[in-house]
Amino acid sequence: LTDNQRKRFRESVDDDIKKCSNFFLPEVSNAAHKKATKIGVDLFTKDWHDQPQFDKNRKIFHFEHIWPTSEVRDRCLKCTSYHEVRDVLETLRVAWILKTENDKLSKLGHRSRRPDPDAAYCKAGIILSKCDSRH
């Protein structure tokens, strides 16, 4: 493949990974949950496509891949079988956080590289919760 073809291939894989995210229940930061509750939104039931209904122009909330898409893609590209790719995709985690929390992650150098996502979130002071039994 040419360099340009490789780039297009990586973009295509990234898009597919993003679309797979709709199959996973999101985690929600405590701060995003508090903000969403005030406006009557249950983020545990929402995905990226729902956002314009409750966050016009996507200014408040950020739908985040806890493992950055580029890292998931790179792990998938190293796989040698369908089963290995499936195992990687099953580790996908997504979360609703505030834009301000996303800015903290970026300022700490964790925008697109997070060898230990849970540690990165902890360092940024972001506490994530999974949906409770009501969902």
mmCIF file with all atom_site columns, N, CA, C and O in Angstrom, residues 65-85:
data_model
loop_
_atom_site.group_PDB
_atom_site.id
_atom_site.type_symbol
_atom_site.label_atom_id
_atom_site.label_alt_id
_atom_site.label_comp_id
_atom_site.label_asym_id
_atom_site.label_entity_id
_atom_site.label_seq_id
_atom_site.pdbx_PDB_ins_code
_atom_site.Cartn_x
_atom_site.Cartn_y
_atom_site.Cartn_z
_atom_site.occupancy
_atom_site.B_iso_or_equiv
_atom_site.pdbx_formal_charge
_atom_site.auth_seq_id
_atom_site.auth_comp_id
_atom_site.auth_asym_id
_atom_site.auth_atom_id
_atom_site.pdbx_PDB_model_num
ATOM 1  N N  . HIS A 1 65 ? -13.858 7.854   24.092 1.00 0.00 ? 65 HIS A N  1
ATOM 2  C CA . HIS A 1 65 ? -13.378 6.479   24.060 1.00 0.00 ? 65 HIS A CA 1
ATOM 3  C C  . HIS A 1 65 ? -12.306 6.369   25.137 1.00 0.00 ? 65 HIS A C  1
ATOM 4  O O  . HIS A 1 65 ? -11.260 7.015   25.039 1.00 0.00 ? 65 HIS A O  1
ATOM 5  N N  . ILE A 1 66 ? -12.584 5.591   26.158 1.00 0.00 ? 66 ILE A N  1
ATOM 6  C CA . ILE A 1 66 ? -11.661 5.499   27.287 1.00 0.00 ? 66 ILE A CA 1
ATOM 7  C C  . ILE A 1 66 ? -10.306 4.979   26.818 1.00 0.00 ? 66 ILE A C  1
ATOM 8  O O  . ILE A 1 66 ? -9.271  5.507   27.202 1.00 0.00 ? 66 ILE A O  1
ATOM 9  N N  . TRP A 1 67 ? -10.330 3.940   25.999 1.00 0.00 ? 67 TRP A N  1
ATOM 10 C CA . TRP A 1 67 ? -9.119  3.547   25.262 1.00 0.00 ? 67 TRP A CA 1
ATOM 11 C C  . TRP A 1 67 ? -9.207  4.339   23.966 1.00 0.00 ? 67 TRP A C  1
ATOM 12 O O  . TRP A 1 67 ? -10.146 4.142   23.191 1.00 0.00 ? 67 TRP A O  1
ATOM 13 N N  . PRO A 1 68 ? -8.296  5.271   23.681 1.00 0.00 ? 68 PRO A N  1
ATOM 14 C CA . PRO A 1 68 ? -8.395  6.070   22.459 1.00 0.00 ? 68 PRO A CA 1
ATOM 15 C C  . PRO A 1 68 ? -8.516  5.190   21.213 1.00 0.00 ? 68 PRO A C  1
ATOM 16 O O  . PRO A 1 68 ? -7.929  4.110   21.131 1.00 0.00 ? 68 PRO A O  1
ATOM 17 N N  . THR A 1 69 ? -9.316  5.664   20.279 1.00 0.00 ? 69 THR A N  1
ATOM 18 C CA . THR A 1 69 ? -9.562  4.915   19.044 1.00 0.00 ? 69 THR A CA 1
ATOM 19 C C  . THR A 1 69 ? -8.263  4.511   18.360 1.00 0.00 ? 69 THR A C  1
ATOM 20 O O  . THR A 1 69 ? -8.139  3.380   17.875 1.00 0.00 ? 69 THR A O  1
ATOM 21 N N  . SER A 1 70 ? -7.280  5.396   18.335 1.00 0.00 ? 70 SER A N  1
ATOM 22 C CA . SER A 1 70 ? -6.013  5.083   17.666 1.00 0.00 ? 70 SER A CA 1
ATOM 23 C C  . SER A 1 70 ? -5.306  3.905   18.341 1.00 0.00 ? 70 SER A C  1
ATOM 24 O O  . SER A 1 70 ? -4.690  3.069   17.666 1.00 0.00 ? 70 SER A O  1
ATOM 25 N N  . GLU A 1 71 ? -5.413  3.805   19.653 1.00 0.00 ? 71 GLU A N  1
ATOM 26 C CA . GLU A 1 71 ? -4.790  2.680   20.354 1.00 0.00 ? 71 GLU A CA 1
ATOM 27 C C  . GLU A 1 71 ? -5.531  1.377   20.079 1.00 0.00 ? 71 GLU A C  1
ATOM 28 O O  . GLU A 1 71 ? -4.909  0.331   19.880 1.00 0.00 ? 71 GLU A O  1
ATOM 29 N N  . VAL A 1 72 ? -6.851  1.434   20.045 1.00 0.00 ? 72 VAL A N  1
ATOM 30 C CA . VAL A 1 72 ? -7.633  0.238   19.722 1.00 0.00 ? 72 VAL A CA 1
ATOM 31 C C  . VAL A 1 72 ? -7.306  -0.208  18.301 1.00 0.00 ? 72 VAL A C  1
ATOM 32 O O  . VAL A 1 72 ? -7.090  -1.394  18.040 1.00 0.00 ? 72 VAL A O  1
ATOM 33 N N  . ARG A 1 73 ? -7.254  0.749   17.378 1.00 0.00 ? 73 ARG A N  1
ATOM 34 C CA . ARG A 1 73 ? -6.917  0.439   15.986 1.00 0.00 ? 73 ARG A CA 1
ATOM 35 C C  . ARG A 1 73 ? -5.552  -0.225  15.896 1.00 0.00 ? 73 ARG A C  1
ATOM 36 O O  . ARG A 1 73 ? -5.399  -1.267  15.247 1.00 0.00 ? 73 ARG A O  1
ATOM 37 N N  . ASP A 1 74 ? -4.559  0.344   16.555 1.00 0.00 ? 74 ASP A N  1
ATOM 38 C CA . ASP A 1 74 ? -3.209  -0.216  16.490 1.00 0.00 ? 74 ASP A CA 1
ATOM 39 C C  . ASP A 1 74 ? -3.164  -1.625  17.057 1.00 0.00 ? 74 ASP A C  1
ATOM 40 O O  . ASP A 1 74 ? -2.482  -2.497  16.522 1.00 0.00 ? 74 ASP A O  1
ATOM 41 N N  . ARG A 1 75 ? -3.908  -1.859  18.129 1.00 0.00 ? 75 ARG A N  1
ATOM 42 C CA . ARG A 1 75 ? -3.970  -3.214  18.706 1.00 0.00 ? 75 ARG A CA 1
ATOM 43 C C  . ARG A 1 75 ? -4.645  -4.180  17.729 1.00 0.00 ? 75 ARG A C  1
ATOM 44 O O  . ARG A 1 75 ? -4.199  -5.318  17.566 1.00 0.00 ? 75 ARG A O  1
ATOM 45 N N  . CYS A 1 76 ? -5.709  -3.727  17.066 1.00 0.00 ? 76 CYS A N  1
ATOM 46 C CA . CYS A 1 76 ? -6.404  -4.580  16.085 1.00 0.00 ? 76 CYS A CA 1
ATOM 47 C C  . CYS A 1 76 ? -5.496  -4.916  14.897 1.00 0.00 ? 76 CYS A C  1
ATOM 48 O O  . CYS A 1 76 ? -5.490  -6.055  14.416 1.00 0.00 ? 76 CYS A O  1
ATOM 49 N N  . LEU A 1 77 ? -4.736  -3.934  14.438 1.00 0.00 ? 77 LEU A N  1
ATOM 50 C CA . LEU A 1 77 ? -3.871  -4.156  13.274 1.00 0.00 ? 77 LEU A CA 1
ATOM 51 C C  . LEU A 1 77 ? -2.735  -5.138  13.564 1.00 0.00 ? 77 LEU A C  1
ATOM 52 O O  . LEU A 1 77 ? -2.178  -5.722  12.639 1.00 0.00 ? 77 LEU A O  1
ATOM 53 N N  . LYS A 1 78 ? -2.426  -5.346  14.832 1.00 0.00 ? 78 LYS A N  1
ATOM 54 C CA . LYS A 1 78 ? -1.389  -6.315  15.204 1.00 0.00 ? 78 LYS A CA 1
ATOM 55 C C  . LYS A 1 78 ? -1.948  -7.731  15.309 1.00 0.00 ? 78 LYS A C  1
ATOM 56 O O  . LYS A 1 78 ? -1.188  -8.684  15.410 1.00 0.00 ? 78 LYS A O  1
ATOM 57 N N  . CYS A 1 79 ? -3.267  -7.853  15.303 1.00 0.00 ? 79 CYS A N  1
ATOM 58 C CA . CYS A 1 79 ? -3.894  -9.166  15.456 1.00 0.00 ? 79 CYS A CA 1
ATOM 59 C C  . CYS A 1 79 ? -3.671  -10.028 14.215 1.00 0.00 ? 79 CYS A C  1
ATOM 60 O O  . CYS A 1 79 ? -3.517  -9.515  13.107 1.00 0.00 ? 79 CYS A O  1
ATOM 61 N N  . THR A 1 80 ? -3.674  -11.320 14.438 1.00 0.00 ? 80 THR A N  1
ATOM 62 C CA . THR A 1 80 ? -3.468  -12.257 13.324 1.00 0.00 ? 80 THR A CA 1
ATOM 63 C C  . THR A 1 80 ? -4.699  -13.112 13.046 1.00 0.00 ? 80 THR A C  1
ATOM 64 O O  . THR A 1 80 ? -4.664  -13.961 12.162 1.00 0.00 ? 80 THR A O  1
ATOM 65 N N  . SER A 1 81 ? -5.780  -12.891 13.804 1.00 0.00 ? 81 SER A N  1
ATOM 66 C CA . SER A 1 81 ? -6.997  -13.661 13.552 1.00 0.00 ? 81 SER A CA 1
ATOM 67 C C  . SER A 1 81 ? -8.220  -12.839 13.913 1.00 0.00 ? 81 SER A C  1
ATOM 68 O O  . SER A 1 81 ? -8.142  -11.858 14.671 1.00 0.00 ? 81 SER A O  1
ATOM 69 N N  . TYR A 1 82 ? -9.339  -13.272 13.388 1.00 0.00 ? 82 TYR A N  1
ATOM 70 C CA . TYR A 1 82 ? -10.621 -12.651 13.712 1.00 0.00 ? 82 TYR A CA 1
ATOM 71 C C  . TYR A 1 82 ? -10.862 -12.697 15.219 1.00 0.00 ? 82 TYR A C  1
ATOM 72 O O  . TYR A 1 82 ? -11.337 -11.730 15.815 1.00 0.00 ? 82 TYR A O  1
ATOM 73 N N  . HIS A 1 83 ? -10.528 -13.804 15.826 1.00 0.00 ? 83 HIS A N  1
ATOM 74 C CA . HIS A 1 83 ? -10.772 -13.974 17.264 1.00 0.00 ? 83 HIS A CA 1
ATOM 75 C C  . HIS A 1 83 ? -9.979  -12.961 18.083 1.00 0.00 ? 83 HIS A C  1
ATOM 76 O O  . HIS A 1 83 ? -10.487 -12.427 19.070 1.00 0.00 ? 83 HIS A O  1
ATOM 77 N N  . GLU A 1 84 ? -8.757  -12.694 17.667 1.00 0.00 ? 84 GLU A N  1
ATOM 78 C CA . GLU A 1 84 ? -7.948  -11.700 18.380 1.00 0.00 ? 84 GLU A CA 1
ATOM 79 C C  . GLU A 1 84 ? -8.555  -10.308 18.231 1.00 0.00 ? 84 GLU A C  1
ATOM 80 O O  . GLU A 1 84 ? -8.602  -9.543  19.199 1.00 0.00 ? 84 GLU A O  1
ATOM 81 N N  . VAL A 1 85 ? -9.025  -9.978  17.035 1.00 0.00 ? 85 VAL A N  1
ATOM 82 C CA . VAL A 1 85 ? -9.665  -8.672  16.817 1.00 0.00 ? 85 VAL A CA 1
ATOM 83 C C  . VAL A 1 85 ? -10.913 -8.561  17.678 1.00 0.00 ? 85 VAL A C  1
ATOM 84 O O  . VAL A 1 85 ? -11.137 -7.543  18.346 1.00 0.00 ? 85 VAL A O  1
#
